[in-house]
PDB file of C-alpha atoms in Angstrom:
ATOM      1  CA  UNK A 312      -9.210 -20.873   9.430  1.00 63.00           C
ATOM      2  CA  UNK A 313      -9.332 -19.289   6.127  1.00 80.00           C
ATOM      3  CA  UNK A 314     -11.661 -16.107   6.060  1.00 94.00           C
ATOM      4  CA  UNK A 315     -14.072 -15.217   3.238  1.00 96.00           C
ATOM      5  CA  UNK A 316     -12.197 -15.356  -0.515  1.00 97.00           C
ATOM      6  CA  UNK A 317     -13.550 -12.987  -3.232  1.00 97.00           C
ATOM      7  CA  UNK A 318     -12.323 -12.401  -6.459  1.00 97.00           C
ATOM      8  CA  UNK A 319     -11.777 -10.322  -8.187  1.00 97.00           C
ATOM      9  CA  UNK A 320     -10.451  -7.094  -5.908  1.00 96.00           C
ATOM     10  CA  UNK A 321     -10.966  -5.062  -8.346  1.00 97.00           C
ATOM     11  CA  UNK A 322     -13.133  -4.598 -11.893  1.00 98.00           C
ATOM     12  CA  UNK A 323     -13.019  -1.528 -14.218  1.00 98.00           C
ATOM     13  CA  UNK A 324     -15.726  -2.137 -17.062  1.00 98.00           C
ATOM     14  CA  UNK A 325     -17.758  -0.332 -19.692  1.00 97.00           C
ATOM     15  CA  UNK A 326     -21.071   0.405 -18.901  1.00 96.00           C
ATOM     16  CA  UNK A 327     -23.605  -2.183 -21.026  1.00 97.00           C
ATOM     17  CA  UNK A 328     -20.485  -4.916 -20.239  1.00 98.00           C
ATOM     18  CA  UNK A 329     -21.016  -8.024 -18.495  1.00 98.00           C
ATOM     19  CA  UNK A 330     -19.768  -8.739 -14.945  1.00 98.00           C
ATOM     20  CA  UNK A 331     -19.252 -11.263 -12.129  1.00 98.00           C
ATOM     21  CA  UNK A 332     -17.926 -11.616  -9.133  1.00 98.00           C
ATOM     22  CA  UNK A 333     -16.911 -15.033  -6.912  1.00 98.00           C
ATOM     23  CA  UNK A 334     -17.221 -15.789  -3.824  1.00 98.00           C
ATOM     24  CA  UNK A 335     -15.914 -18.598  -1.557  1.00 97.00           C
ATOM     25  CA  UNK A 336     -17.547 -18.469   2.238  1.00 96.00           C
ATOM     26  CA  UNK A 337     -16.098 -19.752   5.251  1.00 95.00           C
ATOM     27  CA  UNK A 338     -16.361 -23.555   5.210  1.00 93.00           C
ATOM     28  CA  UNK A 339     -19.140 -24.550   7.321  1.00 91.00           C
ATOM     29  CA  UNK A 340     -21.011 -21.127   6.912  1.00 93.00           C
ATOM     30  CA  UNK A 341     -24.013 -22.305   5.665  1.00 91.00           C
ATOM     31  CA  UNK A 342     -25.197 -18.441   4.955  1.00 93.00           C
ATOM     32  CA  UNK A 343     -24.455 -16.440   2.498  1.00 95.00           C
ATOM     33  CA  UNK A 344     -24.800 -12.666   1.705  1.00 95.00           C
ATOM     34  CA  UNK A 345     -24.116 -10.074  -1.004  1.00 97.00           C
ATOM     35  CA  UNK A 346     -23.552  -6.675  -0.368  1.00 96.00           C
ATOM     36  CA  UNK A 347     -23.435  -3.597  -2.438  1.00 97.00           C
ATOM     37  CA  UNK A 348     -21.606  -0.499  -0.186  1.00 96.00           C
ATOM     38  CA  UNK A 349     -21.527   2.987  -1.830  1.00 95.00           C
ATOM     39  CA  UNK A 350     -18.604   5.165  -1.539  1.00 92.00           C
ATOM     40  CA  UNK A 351     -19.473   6.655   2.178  1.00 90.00           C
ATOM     41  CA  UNK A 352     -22.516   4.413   2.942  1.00 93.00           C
ATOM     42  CA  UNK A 353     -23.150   1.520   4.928  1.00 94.00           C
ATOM     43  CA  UNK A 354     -23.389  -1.927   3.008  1.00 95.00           C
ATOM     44  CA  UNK A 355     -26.592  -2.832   1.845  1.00 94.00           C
ATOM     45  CA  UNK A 356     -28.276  -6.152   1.324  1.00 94.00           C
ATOM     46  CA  UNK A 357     -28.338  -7.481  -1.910  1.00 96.00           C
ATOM     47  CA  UNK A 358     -29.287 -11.367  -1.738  1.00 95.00           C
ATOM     48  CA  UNK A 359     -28.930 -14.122   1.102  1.00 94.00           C
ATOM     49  CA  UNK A 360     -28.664 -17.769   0.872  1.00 93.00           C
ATOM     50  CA  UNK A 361     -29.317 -20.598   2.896  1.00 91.00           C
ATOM     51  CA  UNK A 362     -27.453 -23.459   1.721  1.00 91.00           C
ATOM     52  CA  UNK A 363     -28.549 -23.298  -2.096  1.00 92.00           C
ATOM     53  CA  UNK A 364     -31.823 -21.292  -1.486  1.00 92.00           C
ATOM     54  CA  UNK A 365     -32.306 -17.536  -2.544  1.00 93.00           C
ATOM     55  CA  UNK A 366     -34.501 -16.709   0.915  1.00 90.00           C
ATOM     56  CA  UNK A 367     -33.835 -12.955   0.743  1.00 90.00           C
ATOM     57  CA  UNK A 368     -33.582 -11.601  -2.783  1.00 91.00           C
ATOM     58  CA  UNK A 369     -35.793  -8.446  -2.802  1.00 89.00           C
ATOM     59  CA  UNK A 370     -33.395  -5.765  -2.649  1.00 90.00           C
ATOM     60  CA  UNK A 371     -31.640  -7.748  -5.623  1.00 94.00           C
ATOM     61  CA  UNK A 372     -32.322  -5.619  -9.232  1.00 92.00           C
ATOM     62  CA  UNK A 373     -33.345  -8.734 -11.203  1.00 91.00           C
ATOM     63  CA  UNK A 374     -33.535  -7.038 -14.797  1.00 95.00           C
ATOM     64  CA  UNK A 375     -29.765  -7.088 -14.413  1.00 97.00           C
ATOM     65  CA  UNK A 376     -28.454  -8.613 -11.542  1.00 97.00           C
ATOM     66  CA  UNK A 377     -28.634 -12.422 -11.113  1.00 97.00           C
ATOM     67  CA  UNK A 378     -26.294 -14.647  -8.474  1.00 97.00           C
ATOM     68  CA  UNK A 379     -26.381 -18.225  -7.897  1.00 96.00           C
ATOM     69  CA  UNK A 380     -24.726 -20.836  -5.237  1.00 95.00           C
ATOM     70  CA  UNK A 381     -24.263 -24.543  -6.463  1.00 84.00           C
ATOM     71  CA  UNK A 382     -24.122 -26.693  -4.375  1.00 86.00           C
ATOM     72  CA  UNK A 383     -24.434 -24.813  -1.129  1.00 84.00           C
ATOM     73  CA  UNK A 384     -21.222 -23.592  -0.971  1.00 92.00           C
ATOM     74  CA  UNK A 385     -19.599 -20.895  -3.713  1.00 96.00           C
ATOM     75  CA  UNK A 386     -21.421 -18.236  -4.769  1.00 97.00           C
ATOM     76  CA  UNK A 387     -21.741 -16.218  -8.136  1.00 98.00           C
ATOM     77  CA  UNK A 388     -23.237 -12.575  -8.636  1.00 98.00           C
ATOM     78  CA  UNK A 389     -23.426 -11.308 -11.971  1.00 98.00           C
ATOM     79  CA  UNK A 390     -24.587  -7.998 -13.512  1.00 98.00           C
ATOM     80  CA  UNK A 391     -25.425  -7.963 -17.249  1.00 97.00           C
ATOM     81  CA  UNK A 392     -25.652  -4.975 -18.724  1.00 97.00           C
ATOM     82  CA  UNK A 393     -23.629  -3.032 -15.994  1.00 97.00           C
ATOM     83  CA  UNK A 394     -24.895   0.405 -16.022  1.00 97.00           C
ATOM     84  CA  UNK A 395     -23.121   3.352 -14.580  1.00 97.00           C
ATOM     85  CA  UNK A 396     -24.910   3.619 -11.157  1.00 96.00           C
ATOM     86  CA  UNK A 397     -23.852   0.243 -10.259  1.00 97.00           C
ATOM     87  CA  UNK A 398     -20.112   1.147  -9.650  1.00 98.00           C
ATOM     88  CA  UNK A 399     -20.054   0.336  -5.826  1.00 97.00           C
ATOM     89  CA  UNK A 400     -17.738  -2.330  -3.620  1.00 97.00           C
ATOM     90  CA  UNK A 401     -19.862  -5.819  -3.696  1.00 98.00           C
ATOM     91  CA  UNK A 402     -19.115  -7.395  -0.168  1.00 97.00           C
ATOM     92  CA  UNK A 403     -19.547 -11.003  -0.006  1.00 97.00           C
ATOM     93  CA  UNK A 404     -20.240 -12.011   3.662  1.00 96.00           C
ATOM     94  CA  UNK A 405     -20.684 -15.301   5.170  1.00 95.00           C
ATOM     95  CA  UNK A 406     -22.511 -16.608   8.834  1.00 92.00           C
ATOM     96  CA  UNK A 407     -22.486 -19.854  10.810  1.00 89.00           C
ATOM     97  CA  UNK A 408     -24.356 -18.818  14.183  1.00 77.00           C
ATOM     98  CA  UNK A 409     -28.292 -18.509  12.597  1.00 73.00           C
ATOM     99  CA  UNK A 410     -28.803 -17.159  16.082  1.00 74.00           C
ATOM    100  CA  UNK A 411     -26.828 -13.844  16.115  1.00 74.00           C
ATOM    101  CA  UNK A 412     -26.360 -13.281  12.377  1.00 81.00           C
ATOM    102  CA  UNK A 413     -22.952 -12.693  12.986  1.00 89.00           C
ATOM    103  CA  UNK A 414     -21.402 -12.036   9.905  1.00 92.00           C
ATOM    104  CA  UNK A 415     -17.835 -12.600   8.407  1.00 94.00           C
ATOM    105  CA  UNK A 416     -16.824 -10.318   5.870  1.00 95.00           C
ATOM    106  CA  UNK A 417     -14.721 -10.569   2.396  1.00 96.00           C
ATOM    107  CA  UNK A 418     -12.455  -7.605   0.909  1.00 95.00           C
ATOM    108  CA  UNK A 419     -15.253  -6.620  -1.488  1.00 96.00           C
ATOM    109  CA  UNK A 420     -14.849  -6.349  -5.572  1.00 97.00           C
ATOM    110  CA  UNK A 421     -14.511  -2.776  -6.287  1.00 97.00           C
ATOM    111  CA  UNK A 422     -16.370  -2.467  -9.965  1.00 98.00           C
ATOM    112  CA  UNK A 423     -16.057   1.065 -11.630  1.00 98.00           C
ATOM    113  CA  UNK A 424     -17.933   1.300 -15.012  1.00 98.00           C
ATOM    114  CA  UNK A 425     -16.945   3.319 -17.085  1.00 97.00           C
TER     115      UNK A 425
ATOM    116  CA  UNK B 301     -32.925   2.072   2.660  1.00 47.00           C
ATOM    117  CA  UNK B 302     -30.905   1.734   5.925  1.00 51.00           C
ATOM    118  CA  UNK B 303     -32.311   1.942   9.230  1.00 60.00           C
ATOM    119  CA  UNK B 304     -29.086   2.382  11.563  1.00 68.00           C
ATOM    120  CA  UNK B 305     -28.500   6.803  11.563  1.00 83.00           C
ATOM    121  CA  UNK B 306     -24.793   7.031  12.885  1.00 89.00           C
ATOM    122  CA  UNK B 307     -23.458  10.351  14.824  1.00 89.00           C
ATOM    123  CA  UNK B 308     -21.285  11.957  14.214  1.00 94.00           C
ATOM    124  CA  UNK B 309     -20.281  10.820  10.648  1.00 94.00           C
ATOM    125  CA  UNK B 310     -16.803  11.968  10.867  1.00 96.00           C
ATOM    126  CA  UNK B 311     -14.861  11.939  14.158  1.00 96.00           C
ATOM    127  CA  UNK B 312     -10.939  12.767  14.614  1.00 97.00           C
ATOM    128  CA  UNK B 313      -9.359  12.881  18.395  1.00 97.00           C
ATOM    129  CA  UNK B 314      -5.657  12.153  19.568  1.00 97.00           C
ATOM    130  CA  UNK B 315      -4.277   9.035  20.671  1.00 97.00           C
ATOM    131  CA  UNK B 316      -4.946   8.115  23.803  1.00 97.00           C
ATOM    132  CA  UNK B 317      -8.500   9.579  23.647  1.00 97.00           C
ATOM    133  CA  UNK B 318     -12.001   7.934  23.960  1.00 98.00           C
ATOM    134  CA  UNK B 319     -14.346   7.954  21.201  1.00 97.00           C
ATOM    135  CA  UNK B 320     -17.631   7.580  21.329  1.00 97.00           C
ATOM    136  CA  UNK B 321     -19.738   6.874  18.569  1.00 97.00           C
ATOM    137  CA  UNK B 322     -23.780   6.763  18.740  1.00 97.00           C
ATOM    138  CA  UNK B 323     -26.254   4.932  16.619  1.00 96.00           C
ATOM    139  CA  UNK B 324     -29.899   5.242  16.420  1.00 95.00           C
ATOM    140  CA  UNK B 325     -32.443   2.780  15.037  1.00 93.00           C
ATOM    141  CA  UNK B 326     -36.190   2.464  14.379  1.00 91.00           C
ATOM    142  CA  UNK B 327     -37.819  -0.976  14.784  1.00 88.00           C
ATOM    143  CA  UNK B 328     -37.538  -3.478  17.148  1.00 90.00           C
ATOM    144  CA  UNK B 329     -33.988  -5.894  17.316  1.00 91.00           C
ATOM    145  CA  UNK B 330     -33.041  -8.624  18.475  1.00 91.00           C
ATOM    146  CA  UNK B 331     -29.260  -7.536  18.194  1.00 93.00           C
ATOM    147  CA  UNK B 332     -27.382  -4.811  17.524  1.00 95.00           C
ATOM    148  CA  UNK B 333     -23.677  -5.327  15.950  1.00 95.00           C
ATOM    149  CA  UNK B 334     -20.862  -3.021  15.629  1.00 97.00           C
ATOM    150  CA  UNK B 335     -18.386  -3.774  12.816  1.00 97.00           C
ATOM    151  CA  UNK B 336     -15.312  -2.066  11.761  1.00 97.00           C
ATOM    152  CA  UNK B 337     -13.889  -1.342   8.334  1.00 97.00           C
ATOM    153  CA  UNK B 338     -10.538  -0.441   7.329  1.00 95.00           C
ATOM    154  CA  UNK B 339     -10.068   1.865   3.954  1.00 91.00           C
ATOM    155  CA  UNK B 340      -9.960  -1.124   1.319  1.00 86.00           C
ATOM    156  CA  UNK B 341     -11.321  -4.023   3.433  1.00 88.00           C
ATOM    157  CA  UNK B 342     -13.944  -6.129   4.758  1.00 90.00           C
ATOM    158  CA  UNK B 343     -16.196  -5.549   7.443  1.00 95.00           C
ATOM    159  CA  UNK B 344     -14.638  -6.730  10.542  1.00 96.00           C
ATOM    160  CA  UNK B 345     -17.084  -7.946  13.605  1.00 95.00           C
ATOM    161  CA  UNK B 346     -16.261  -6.402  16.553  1.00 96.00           C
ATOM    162  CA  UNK B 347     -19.400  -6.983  19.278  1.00 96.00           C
ATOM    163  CA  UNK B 348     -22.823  -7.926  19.358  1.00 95.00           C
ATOM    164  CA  UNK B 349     -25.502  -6.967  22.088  1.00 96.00           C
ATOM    165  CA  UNK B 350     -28.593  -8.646  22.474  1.00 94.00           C
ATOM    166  CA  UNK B 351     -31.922  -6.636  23.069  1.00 94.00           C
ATOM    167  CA  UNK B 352     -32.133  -7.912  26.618  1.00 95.00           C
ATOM    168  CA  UNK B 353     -28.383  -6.732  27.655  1.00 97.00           C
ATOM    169  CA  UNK B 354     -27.815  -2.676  28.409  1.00 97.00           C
ATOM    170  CA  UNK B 355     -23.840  -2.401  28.370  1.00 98.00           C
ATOM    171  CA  UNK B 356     -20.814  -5.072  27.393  1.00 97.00           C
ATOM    172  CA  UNK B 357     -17.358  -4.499  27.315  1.00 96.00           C
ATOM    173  CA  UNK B 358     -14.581  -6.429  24.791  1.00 96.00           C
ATOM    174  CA  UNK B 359     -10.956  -5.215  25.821  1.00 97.00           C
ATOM    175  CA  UNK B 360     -10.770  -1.509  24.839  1.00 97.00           C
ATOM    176  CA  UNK B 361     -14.797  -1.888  23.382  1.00 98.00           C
ATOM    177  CA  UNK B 362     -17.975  -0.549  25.256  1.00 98.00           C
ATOM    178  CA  UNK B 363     -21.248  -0.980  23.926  1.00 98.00           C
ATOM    179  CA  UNK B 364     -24.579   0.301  25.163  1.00 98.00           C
ATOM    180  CA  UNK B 365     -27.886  -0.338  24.158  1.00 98.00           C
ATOM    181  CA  UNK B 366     -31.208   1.862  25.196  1.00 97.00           C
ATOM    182  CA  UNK B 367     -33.987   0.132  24.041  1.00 96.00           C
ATOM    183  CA  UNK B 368     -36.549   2.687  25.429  1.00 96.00           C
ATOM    184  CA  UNK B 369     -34.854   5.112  22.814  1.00 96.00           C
ATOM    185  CA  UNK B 370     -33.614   2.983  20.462  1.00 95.00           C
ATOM    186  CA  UNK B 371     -30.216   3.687  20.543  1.00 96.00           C
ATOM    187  CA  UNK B 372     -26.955   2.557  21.493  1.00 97.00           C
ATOM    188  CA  UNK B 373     -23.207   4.023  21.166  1.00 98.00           C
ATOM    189  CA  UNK B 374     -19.925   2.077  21.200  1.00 98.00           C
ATOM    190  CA  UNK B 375     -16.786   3.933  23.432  1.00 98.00           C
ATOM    191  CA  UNK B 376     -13.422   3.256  22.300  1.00 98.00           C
ATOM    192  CA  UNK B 377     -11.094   3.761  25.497  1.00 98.00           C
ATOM    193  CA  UNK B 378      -7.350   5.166  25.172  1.00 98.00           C
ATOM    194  CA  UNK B 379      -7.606   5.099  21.106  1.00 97.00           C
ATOM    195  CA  UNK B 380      -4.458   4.027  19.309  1.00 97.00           C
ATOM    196  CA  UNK B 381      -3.641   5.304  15.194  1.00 97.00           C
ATOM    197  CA  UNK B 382      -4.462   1.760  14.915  1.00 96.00           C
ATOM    198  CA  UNK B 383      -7.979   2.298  15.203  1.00 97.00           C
ATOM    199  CA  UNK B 384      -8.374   4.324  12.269  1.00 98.00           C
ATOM    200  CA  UNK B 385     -11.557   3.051  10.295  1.00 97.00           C
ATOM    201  CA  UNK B 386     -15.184   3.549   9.599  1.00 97.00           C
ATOM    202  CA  UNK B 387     -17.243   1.836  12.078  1.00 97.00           C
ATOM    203  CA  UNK B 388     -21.055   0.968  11.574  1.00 97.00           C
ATOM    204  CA  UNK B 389     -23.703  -0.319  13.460  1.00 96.00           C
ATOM    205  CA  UNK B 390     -26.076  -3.339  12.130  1.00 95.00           C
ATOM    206  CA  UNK B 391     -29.614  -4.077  13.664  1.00 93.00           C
ATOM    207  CA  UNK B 392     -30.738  -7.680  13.614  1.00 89.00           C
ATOM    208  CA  UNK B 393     -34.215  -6.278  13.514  1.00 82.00           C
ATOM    209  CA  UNK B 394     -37.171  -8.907  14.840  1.00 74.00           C
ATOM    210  CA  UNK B 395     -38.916  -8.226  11.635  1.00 71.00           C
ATOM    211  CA  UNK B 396     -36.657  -8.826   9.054  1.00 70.00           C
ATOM    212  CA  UNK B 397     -35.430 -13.005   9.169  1.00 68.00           C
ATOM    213  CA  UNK B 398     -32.551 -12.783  10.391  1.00 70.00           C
ATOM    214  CA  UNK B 399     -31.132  -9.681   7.709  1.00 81.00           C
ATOM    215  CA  UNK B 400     -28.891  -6.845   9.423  1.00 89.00           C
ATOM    216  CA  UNK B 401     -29.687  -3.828   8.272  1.00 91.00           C
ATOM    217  CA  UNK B 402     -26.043  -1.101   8.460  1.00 93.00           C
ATOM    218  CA  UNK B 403     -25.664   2.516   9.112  1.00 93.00           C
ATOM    219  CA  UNK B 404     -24.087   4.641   7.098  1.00 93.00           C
ATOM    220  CA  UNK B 405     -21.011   4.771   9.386  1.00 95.00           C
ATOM    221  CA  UNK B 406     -18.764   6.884  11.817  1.00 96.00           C
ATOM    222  CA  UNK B 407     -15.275   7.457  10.172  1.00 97.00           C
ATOM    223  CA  UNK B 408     -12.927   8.038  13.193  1.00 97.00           C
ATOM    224  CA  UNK B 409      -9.561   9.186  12.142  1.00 97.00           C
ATOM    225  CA  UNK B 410      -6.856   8.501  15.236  1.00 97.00           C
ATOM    226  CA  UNK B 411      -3.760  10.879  15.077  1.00 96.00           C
ATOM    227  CA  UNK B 412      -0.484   9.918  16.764  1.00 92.00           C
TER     228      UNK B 412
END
């Protein structure tokens, strides 16, 4: 079974730039998270799907950050401008079991702006 | 803002020592999770106890939960370099829908 896909690893930008990041779940997983983690910090919640529906998107900046999933499956996070503070890892994470909220992790996109 | 607050935040034994790691938490759960991450990776799940169970074991994994205190730690028997990583704790709190909140980690460092 394939895990979590994200792309890309890695993103150096300068700051008012455009970014995104892509992210293909685990098929079936019809939940879908986005993480930011800090250097030294746990991750922290960004947005959650269910299916195609934003149900969780209050920690999510929306004067610059804006992510969609089509079709209930791929997702799309996007930060326009980037600013400085927003160099982090963005985890993309993934959950079948609605039950536990066991989650399935990518490798992250590490962004630095610049 | 987090709710899990991980002790210690930096832990370094020999192989073939246990480490313990403790996490502390403020609202009611209905889970807590321990996941592990290697420098450069993912979060990896590594065991889940429900707010009705007080210990569970996976292979070389022991998890405890005090619900009285809200706390629980996670014991890592006869550590290997292997185990390397930051590990953090996630609450599935009751008042959240279903979002795990993470704490800020334990980096354990194993040395051969």
């Amino acid at each position: 079974e394939a895990g979590v896909v994200q792309s890309p690893r890695y993103k150096i930008i300068e700051k008012k730039q455009p970014v995104a990041f892509w992210c293909n779940p685990i098929s079936g997983h019809n939940t879908l998270y986005w993480y930011r983690q800090n250097l030294g910090q746990g991750p922290e919640l960004l947005i959650r799907y269910e299916n195609e529906e934003a149900v969780d998107d209050s920690q999510l900046p929306k004067d610059r950050f804006s992510a969609e999933r089509l079709k209930g499956v791929d997702s799309t996070l996007k930060i326009q401008p980037a600013e400085l503070g927003d160099s982090a890892v963005y985890l993309c994470a993934s959950s079948l079991d609605r039950r536990t909220n066991e989650q399935y992790f990518g490798p992250g996109t590490r962004l630095t702006v610049t | 803002s987090q709710q899990g607050e991980e002790d210690p935040q930096a832990l370094s034994i020999q192989e073939g020592e246990n480490a313990t790691m403790n996490c502390s938490y403020k609202t009611s759960i209905n889970n807590l999770q321990w996941y592990r991450q290697n420098s450069g990776r993912g979060l990896v799940h590594l065991i889940l106890i429900r707010s009705n169970e007080r210990e569970k074991h996976s292979g070389r994994l022991r998890v405890t939960l005090d619900t009285s205190k809200k706390s629980s730690s996670l014991l890592i028997t006869a550590s290997r370099a292997a185990d390397t990583a930051s590990y953090f704790c996630a609450t599935d709190a009751s008042n959240q829908g279903g979002k795990l909140i993470f704490g800020q980690g334990t980096e354990l460092s194993v040395k051969p």
